[in-house]
Structure formats: C-alpha cells, structure tokens
Tab-separated table of C-alpha atoms in Angstrom:
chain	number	residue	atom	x	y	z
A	1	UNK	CA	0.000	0.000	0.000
A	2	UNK	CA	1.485	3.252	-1.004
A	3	UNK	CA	2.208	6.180	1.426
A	4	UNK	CA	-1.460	8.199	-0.341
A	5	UNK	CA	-3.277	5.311	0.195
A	6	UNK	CA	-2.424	4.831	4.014
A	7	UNK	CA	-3.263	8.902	3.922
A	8	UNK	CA	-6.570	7.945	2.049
A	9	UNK	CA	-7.833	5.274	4.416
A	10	UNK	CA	-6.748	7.702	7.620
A	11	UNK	CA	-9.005	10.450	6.213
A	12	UNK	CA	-11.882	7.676	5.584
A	13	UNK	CA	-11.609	6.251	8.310
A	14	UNK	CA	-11.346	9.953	10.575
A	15	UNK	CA	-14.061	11.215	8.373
A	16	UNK	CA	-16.449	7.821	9.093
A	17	UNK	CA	-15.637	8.421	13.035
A	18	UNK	CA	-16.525	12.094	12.650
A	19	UNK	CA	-19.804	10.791	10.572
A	20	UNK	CA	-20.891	8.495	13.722
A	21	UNK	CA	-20.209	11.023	16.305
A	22	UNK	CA	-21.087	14.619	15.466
A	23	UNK	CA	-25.287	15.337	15.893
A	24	UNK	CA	-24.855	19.199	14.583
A	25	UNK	CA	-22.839	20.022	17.939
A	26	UNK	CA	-25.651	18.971	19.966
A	27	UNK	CA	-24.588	19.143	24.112
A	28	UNK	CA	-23.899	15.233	23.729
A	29	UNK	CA	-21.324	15.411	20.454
A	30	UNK	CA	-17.889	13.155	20.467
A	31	UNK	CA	-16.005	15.585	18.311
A	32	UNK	CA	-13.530	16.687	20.561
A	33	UNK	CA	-13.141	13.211	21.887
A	34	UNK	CA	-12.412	11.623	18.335
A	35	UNK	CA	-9.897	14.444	17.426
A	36	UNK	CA	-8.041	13.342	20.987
A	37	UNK	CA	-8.058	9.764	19.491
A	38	UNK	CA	-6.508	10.599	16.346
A	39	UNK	CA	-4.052	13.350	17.047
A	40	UNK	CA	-1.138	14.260	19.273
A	41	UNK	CA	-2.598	15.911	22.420
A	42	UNK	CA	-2.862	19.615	23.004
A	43	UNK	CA	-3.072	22.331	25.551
A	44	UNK	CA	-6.426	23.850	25.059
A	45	UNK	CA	-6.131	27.514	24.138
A	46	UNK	CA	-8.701	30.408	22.333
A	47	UNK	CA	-7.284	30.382	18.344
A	48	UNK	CA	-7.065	33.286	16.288
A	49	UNK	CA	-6.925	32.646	12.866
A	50	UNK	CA	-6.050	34.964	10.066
A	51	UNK	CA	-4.362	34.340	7.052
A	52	UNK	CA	-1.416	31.592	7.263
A	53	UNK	CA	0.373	33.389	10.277
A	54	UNK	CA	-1.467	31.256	12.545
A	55	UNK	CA	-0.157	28.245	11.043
A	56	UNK	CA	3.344	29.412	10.586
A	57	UNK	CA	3.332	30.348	14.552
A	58	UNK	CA	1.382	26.861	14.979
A	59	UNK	CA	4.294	25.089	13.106
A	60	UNK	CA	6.769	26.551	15.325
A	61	UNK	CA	5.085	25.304	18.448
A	62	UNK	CA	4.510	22.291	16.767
A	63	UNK	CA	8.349	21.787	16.185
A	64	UNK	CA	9.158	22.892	19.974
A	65	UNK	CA	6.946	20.395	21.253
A	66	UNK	CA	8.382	17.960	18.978
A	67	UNK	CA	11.792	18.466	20.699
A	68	UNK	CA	10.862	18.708	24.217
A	69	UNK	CA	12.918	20.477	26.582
A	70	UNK	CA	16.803	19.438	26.721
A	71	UNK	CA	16.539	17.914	23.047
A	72	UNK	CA	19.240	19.224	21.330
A	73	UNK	CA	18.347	19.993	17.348
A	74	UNK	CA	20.514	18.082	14.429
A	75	UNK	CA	22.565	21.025	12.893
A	76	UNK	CA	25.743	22.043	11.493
A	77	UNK	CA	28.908	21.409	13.820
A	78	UNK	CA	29.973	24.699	15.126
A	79	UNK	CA	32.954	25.744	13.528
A	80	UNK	CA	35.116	26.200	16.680
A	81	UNK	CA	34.457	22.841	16.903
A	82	UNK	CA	35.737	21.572	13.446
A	83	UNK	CA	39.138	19.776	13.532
A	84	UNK	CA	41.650	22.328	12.320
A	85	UNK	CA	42.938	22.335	8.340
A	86	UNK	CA	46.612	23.013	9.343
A	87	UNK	CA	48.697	19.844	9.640
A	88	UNK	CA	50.483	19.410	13.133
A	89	UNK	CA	53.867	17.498	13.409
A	90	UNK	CA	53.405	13.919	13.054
A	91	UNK	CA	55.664	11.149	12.647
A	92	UNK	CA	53.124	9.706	9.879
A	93	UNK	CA	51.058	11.678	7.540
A	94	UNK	CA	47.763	13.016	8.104
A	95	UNK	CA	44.910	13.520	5.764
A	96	UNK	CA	42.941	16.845	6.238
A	97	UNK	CA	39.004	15.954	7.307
A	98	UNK	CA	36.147	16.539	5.022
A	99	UNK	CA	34.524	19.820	5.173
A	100	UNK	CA	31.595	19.295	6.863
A	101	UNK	CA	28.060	19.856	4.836
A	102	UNK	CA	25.192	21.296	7.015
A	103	UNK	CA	22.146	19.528	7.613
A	104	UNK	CA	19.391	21.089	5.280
A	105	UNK	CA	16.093	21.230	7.525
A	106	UNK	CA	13.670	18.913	5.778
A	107	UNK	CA	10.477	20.520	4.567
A	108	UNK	CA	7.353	20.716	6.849
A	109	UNK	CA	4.676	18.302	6.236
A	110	UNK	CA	1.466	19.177	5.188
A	111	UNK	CA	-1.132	18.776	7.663
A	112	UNK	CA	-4.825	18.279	7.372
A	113	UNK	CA	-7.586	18.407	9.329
A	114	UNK	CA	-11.296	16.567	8.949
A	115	UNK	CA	-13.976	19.266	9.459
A	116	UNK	CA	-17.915	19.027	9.260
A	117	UNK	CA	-18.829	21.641	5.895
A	118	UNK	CA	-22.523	22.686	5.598
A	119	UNK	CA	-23.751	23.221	1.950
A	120	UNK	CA	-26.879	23.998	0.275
A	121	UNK	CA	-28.994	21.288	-1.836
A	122	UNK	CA	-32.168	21.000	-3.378
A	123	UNK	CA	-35.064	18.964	-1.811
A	124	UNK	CA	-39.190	18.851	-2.586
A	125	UNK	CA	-39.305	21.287	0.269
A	126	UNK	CA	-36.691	23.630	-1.033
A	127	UNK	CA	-33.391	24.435	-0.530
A	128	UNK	CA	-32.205	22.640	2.573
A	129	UNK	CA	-28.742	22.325	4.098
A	130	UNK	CA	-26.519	19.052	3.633
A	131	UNK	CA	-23.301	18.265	5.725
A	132	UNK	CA	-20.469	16.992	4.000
A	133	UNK	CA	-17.091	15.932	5.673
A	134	UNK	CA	-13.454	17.474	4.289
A	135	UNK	CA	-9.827	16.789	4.141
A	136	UNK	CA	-8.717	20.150	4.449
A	137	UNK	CA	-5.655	21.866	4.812
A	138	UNK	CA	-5.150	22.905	8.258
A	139	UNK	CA	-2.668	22.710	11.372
A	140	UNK	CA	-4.572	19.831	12.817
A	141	UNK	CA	-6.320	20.929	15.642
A	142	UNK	CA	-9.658	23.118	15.815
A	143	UNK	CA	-10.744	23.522	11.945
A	144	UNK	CA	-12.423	26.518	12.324
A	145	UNK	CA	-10.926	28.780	9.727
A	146	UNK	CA	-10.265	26.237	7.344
A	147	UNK	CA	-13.923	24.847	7.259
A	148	UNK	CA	-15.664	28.368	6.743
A	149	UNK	CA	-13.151	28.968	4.431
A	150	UNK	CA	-13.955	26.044	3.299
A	151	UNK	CA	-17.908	27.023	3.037
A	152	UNK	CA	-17.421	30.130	1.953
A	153	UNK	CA	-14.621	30.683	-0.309
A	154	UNK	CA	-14.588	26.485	-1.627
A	155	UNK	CA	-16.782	24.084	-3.763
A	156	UNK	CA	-18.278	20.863	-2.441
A	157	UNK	CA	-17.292	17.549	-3.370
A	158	UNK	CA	-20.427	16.297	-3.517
A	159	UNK	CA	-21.677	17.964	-7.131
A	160	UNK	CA	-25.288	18.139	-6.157
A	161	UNK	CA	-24.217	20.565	-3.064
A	162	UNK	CA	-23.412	23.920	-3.775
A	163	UNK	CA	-22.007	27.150	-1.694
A	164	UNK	CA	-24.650	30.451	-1.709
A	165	UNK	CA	-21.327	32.346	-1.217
A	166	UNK	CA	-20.022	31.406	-4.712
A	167	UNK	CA	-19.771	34.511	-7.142
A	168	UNK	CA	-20.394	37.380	-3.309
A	169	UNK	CA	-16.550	37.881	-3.452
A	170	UNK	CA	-17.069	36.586	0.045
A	171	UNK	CA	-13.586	35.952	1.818
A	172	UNK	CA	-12.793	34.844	5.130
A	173	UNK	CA	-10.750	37.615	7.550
A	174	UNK	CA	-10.608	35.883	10.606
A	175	UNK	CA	-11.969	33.761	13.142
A	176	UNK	CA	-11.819	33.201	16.821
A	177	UNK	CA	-13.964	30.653	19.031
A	178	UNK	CA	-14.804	28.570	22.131
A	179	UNK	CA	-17.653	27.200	23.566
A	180	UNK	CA	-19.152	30.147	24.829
A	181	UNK	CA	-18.848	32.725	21.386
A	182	UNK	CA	-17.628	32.396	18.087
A	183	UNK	CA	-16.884	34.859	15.756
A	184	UNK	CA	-16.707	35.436	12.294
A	185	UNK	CA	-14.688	37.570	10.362
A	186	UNK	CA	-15.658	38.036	6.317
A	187	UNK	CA	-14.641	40.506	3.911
A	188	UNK	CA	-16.619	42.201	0.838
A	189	UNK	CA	-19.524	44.133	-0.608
A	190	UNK	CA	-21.845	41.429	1.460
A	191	UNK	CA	-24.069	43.950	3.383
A	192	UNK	CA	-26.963	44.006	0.722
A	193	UNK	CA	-28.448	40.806	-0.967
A	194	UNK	CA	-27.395	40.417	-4.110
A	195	UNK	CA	-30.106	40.546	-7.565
A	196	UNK	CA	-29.610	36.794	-8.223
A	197	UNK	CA	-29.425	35.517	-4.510
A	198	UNK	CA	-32.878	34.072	-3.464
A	199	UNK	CA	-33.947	35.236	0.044
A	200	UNK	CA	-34.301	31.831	1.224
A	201	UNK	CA	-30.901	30.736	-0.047
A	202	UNK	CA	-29.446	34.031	1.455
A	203	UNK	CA	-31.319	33.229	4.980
A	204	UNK	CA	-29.493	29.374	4.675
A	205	UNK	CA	-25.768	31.204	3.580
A	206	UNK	CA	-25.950	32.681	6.729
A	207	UNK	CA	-26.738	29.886	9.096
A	208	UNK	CA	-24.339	27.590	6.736
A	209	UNK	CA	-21.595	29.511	8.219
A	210	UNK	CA	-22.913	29.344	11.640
A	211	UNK	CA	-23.554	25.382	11.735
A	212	UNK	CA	-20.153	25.063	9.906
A	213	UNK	CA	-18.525	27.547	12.615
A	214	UNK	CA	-20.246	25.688	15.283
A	215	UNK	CA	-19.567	22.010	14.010
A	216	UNK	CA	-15.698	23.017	14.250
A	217	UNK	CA	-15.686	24.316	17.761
A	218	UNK	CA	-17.891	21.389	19.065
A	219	UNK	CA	-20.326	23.351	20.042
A	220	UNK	CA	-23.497	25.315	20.011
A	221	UNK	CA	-22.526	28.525	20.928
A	222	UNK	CA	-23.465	31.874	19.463
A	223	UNK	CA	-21.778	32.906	16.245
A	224	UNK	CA	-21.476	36.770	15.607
A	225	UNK	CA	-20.465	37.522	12.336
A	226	UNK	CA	-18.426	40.505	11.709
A	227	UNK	CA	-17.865	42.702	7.849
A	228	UNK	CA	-14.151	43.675	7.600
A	229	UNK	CA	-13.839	43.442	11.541
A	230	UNK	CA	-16.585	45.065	12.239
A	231	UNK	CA	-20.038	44.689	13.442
A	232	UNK	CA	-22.840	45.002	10.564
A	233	UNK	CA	-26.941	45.078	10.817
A	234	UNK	CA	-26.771	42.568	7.679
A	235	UNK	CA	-25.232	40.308	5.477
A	236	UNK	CA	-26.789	39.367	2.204
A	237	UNK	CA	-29.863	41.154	3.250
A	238	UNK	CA	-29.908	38.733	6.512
A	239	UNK	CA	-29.976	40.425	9.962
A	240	UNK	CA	-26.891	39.769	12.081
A	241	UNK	CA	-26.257	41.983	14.282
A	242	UNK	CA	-26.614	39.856	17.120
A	243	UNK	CA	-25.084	36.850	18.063
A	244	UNK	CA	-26.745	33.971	16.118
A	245	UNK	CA	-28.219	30.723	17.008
A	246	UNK	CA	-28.759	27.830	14.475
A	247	UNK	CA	-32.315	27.506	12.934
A	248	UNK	CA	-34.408	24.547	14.098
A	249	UNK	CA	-32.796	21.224	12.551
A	250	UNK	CA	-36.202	20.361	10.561
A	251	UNK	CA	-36.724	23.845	8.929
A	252	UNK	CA	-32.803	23.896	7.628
A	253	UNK	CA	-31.698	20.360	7.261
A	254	UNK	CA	-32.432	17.968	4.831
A	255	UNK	CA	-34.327	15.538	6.868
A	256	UNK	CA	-31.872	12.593	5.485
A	257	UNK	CA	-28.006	13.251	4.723
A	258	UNK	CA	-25.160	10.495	4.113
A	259	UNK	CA	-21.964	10.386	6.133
A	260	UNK	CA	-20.405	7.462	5.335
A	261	UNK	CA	-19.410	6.446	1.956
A	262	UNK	CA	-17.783	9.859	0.860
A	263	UNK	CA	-18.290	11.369	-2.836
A	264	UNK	CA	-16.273	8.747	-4.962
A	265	UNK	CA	-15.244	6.441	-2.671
A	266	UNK	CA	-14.732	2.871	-3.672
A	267	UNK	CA	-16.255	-0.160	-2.011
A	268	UNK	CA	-16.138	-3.804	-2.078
A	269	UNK	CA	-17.572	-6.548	-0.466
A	270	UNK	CA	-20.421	-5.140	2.035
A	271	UNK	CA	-19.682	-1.611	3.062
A	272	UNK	CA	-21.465	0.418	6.171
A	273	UNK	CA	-23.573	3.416	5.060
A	274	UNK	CA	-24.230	6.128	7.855
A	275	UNK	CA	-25.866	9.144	8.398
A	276	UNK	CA	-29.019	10.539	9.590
A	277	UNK	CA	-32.306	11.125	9.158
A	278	UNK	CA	-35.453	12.512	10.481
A	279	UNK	CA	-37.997	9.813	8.544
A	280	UNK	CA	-41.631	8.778	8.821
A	281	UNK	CA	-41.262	6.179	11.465
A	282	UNK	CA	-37.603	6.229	11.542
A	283	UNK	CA	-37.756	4.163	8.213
A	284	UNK	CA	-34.702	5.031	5.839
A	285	UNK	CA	-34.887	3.035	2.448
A	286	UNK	CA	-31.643	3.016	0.284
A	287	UNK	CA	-31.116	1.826	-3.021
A	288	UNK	CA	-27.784	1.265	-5.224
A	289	UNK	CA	-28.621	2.289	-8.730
A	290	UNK	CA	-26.464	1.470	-12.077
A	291	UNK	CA	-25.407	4.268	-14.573
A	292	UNK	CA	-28.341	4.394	-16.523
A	293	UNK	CA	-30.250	4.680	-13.597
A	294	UNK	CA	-31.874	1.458	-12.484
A	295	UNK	CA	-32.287	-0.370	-9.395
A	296	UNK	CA	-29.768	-2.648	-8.474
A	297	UNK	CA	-30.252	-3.021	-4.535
A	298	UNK	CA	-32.429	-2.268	-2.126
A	299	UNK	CA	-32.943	-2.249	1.482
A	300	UNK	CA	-33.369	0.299	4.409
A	301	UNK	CA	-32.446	1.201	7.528
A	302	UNK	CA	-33.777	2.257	11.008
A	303	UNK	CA	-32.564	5.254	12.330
A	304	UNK	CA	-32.423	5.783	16.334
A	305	UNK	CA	-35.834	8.130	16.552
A	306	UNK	CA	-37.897	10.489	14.186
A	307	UNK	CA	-38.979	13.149	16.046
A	308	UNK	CA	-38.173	16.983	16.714
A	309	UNK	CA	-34.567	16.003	14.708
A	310	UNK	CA	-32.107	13.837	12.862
A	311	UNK	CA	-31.103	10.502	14.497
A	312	UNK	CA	-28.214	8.424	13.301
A	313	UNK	CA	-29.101	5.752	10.675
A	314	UNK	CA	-26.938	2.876	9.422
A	315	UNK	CA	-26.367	0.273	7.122
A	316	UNK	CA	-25.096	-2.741	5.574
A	317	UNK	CA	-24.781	-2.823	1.877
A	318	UNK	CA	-23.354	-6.103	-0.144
A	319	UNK	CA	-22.110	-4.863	-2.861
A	320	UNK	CA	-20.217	-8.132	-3.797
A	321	UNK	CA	-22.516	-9.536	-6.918
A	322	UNK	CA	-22.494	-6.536	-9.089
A	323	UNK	CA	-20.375	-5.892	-12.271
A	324	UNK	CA	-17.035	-3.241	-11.422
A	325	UNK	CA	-18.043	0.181	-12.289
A	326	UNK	CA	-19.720	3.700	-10.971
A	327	UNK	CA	-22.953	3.445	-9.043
A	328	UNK	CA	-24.861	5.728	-6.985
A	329	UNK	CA	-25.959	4.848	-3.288
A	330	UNK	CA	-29.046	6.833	-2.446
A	331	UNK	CA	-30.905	7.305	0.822
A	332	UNK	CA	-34.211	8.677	1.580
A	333	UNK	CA	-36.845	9.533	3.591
A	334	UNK	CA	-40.029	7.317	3.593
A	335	UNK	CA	-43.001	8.930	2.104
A	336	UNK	CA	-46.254	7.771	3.232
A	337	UNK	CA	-48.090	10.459	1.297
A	338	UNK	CA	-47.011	8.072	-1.880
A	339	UNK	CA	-45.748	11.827	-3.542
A	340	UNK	CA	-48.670	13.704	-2.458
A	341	UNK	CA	-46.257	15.636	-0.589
A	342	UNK	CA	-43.675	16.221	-2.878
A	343	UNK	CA	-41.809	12.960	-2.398
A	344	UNK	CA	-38.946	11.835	-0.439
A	345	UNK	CA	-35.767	13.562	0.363
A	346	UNK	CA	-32.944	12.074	-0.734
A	347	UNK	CA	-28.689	12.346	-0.496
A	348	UNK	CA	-26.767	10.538	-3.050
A	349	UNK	CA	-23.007	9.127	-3.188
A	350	UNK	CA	-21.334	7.877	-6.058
A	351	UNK	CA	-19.157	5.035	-5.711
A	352	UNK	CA	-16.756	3.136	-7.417
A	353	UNK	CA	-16.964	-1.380	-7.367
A	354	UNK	CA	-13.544	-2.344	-8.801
C-alpha cells in the first residue's frame, strides 16, 4: 500500500468516526473526543486565525513540542568545533578531514484536518442544508478557519451541493472561538443581498456559516459575524447583528443526509452506510442504482428516533454480486403520502466497485 493510500484510508476512516459522532454540535457530540483519538494531544487555548500566520506560529510550536525540553536539534557542527585544516607534526602523515556539509532542515509536512462543511442542496421542500465531511488543509487541531473557508470561499465535493457564497466575493478575515462565542470575520460588498441571490438561499448562507462555525468548535454557541472586523446590521440582506443561534434542525436540514461512503469512494464486499435522518417512522430506504439509472439493490435502515430532529441511521450494503463500475448509493426519507407531498428527500453518493 502506497504512502497516499495509508493517507486515504486515515481520512476515511477519521471522516467515518466524525460521521458516527457529530449530531450538529448537539450538548452530547464526540467531536472533541475523536480528534483526541486521532491526534497528538494539546493544551487547550482560544485560536485566532487569520491568514497563514497562525499556522506558521502553529508550526513553530509544533516543532518545539516535537523536541521537548533538553533535546538538542541536528545542525551544522559549530565551527570552533571543526578539527583544524593546518597539519600538526606527526611522525606519519595526516589527511585533512572533510569539510563538513550542514544539515538542510527537511520541509514541513502538510497537515490536514477533517472538518464538518454545511452546503446547500435542493429537496421537494426547497433548498435545505446538507453536511459533507473534508480533508482540508489545516494545522490539525480546531478547523475553524479552514472549514468556513472552506464554506465560503470552496466548492463541495459532492456535485449536487453547492455554496450560496459562490460569485459574493465573500472571503474569510478571521476567526476566533470557544464554547461560549464564536466569531466570524468576512470581507466584501456582502451587506446588501445580491439581484440573483434568493432570500431563502441568502437566509441558509448565513446559518451555513454558523452550523459550519459551530460544528468546528464542538459546540453550540453563538456565532457573531463581523464585515471587515466590524459589526454590521446585515449580510446578504440577513440580519446579524446579534449573536446567532442555528435555525431549528427540521426547517434547515435535509431531513436525510449520508456520512459514510464519501463522494467517490470505492467499495467492495459489504460496506457500512451512515448518516441521519429525520424519517416517517424512523424508516430510511436506500437503493444502489447502475449508470443508466436502475435499481440494483435495495434495502433500508432504522434510524435511532424520528422526532423533533435527525437521528443516526446505518447500514449494511453487499455490494459483492455486481459488475465493477460507478454506481450511486441513495438514501431517503419514507413517504407515506405516496408523492402527495412532494416525495422523499434524498442524499446521493457515487461510488466506485472495482
């Protein structure tokens, strides 16, 4: 297995964890207990980030720690200490020593970090929020900057998702945050909705940077959101100028997402889909359709509850008789209504059989 591959299967596997533990930073989330399990520890501290000065000052830390107190770094001799060039009297010849080349300081490794991203999709109720999990750059600790950056400034990987932010000239100043306050820092001419920006997908930019900013932190704490470091009665036409709670899960949500398989991942065997759901009797059905859109499995799953929110759903899905190629794993809500209602939500992967 090559070096990317073991780097592949640490981000599936950290992402899966992430997909299993985090219930939109509900009181009773895992997050920071799965970053503890799959990182060096920490001490806890408020982070400031802005720009890549954070991570330059992180990286220095970073290499102190590595060294620990009394560790001596690998370097270049000190010259005073280099055997002298000029021969001394000998009764047998003496051969000079090599010069000595210094050490060149390997370069740092890039770090990631796996971060909850909240993007918009389309549903039979409207544009709803979906959560998809990233590999992004970061110092690996808290992700906050890089997952609003991430949901403001970046593009899903899912293709069905897309960012409200995308063509605002949005860009991420800053951002600072604990359990009790978070703040967020954006730059550019966001005060005033834009002509093409739908006021309901303008009301869901704003609180995808508030679950997004919360989902980071681990928590459910106020997010104030700040234009170019200051405070602002709107953004896109949305009233901020408080500190900002998230919406109730079954007015924003889609009331079924997938965690677990990611976009393009590639399966084998039976495979474990996750994620949750807020369905008609807690009934998920999924289905694994072919390219040209037919049915090749079925099933479903029951999810924990139903009620008031989404509960965590899973399942096992055989994928070991069909032909290698691209499929699509869907999940959806049950619809008793038989469409009278729209239909079921749904979430869709793609993923690869080899």
């Amino acid at each position: 297995m090559s070096t990317h591959d073991r780097d592949t299967d640490r981000d599936t596997d950290l992402a899966r964890l992430l997909g299993e533990a985090v219930d939109d930073v509900e009181p009773a989330d895992r997050l920071g207990e799965i970053r503890a399990r799959t990182s060096s520890p920490a001490p806890q501290r408020r982070w400031w980030y802005a720009g890549g000065a954070a991570l330059a000052a992180a990286a220095a830390v970073t290499a102190v720690a590595v060294l620990g107190p009394g560790t001596t770094p690998t370097s270049a001799p000190d010259p005073a200490e280099q055997p002298s060039a000029t021969p001394t009297a000998s009764t047998s010849p003496t051969t000079d020593p090599s010069p000595t080349t210094p050490t060149t300081p390997a370069p740092p490794v890039a770090e990631t970090v796996t971060a909850a991203v909240y993007y918009v999709g389309d549903t039979p109720r409207g544009p709803r929020l979906y959560r998809e999990f990233r590999a992004l750059p970061g110092d690996g600790s808290v992700p906050l900057a890089p997952a609003v950056r991430a949901a403001v400034e970046g593009d899903s990987d899912d293709p069905d998702y897309r960012s409200p932010w995308a063509g605002t000239g949005a860009t991420l100043v800053g951002a600072t945050g604990d359990a009790e306050l978070v703040t967020v820092d954006l730059a550019g001419d966001l005060r005033l909705r834009p002509g093409g920006l739908d006021p309901a997908e303008a009301a869901l930019a704003v609180e995808q940077v508030v679950r997004t900013a919360q989902a980071a932190v681990g928590s459910a704490a106020p997010v104030q959101l700040l234009l170019d470091g200051q405070r602002t009665d709107q953004l896109l036409g949305v009233p901020v100028a408080e500190p900002l709670a998230q919406g109730e899960d079954l007015d924003v949500l889609a009331l079924v997402s997938i965690s677990d398989p990611a976009e393009g991942e590639q399966v084998e065997g039976t495979f474990t889909a996750r994620g949750r759901a807020s369905s008609f009797e807690a009934t998920v059905p999924w289905e694994v359709r072919d390219d040209t859109g037919a049915v090749v499995l079925d099933g479903f799953s029951t999810a924990e509850g139903w009620m008031e929110r989404l509960y965590p759903w899973e399942a096992e899905v055989d994928v070991s008789g069909l032909e290698p190629g691209r499929y699509t794993f869907v999940a959806m809500t049950s619809d008793p209504s038989d469409g009278e209602s729209g239909g079921p939500m749904t979430d869709t992967r793609t993923i690869v059989v080899p």
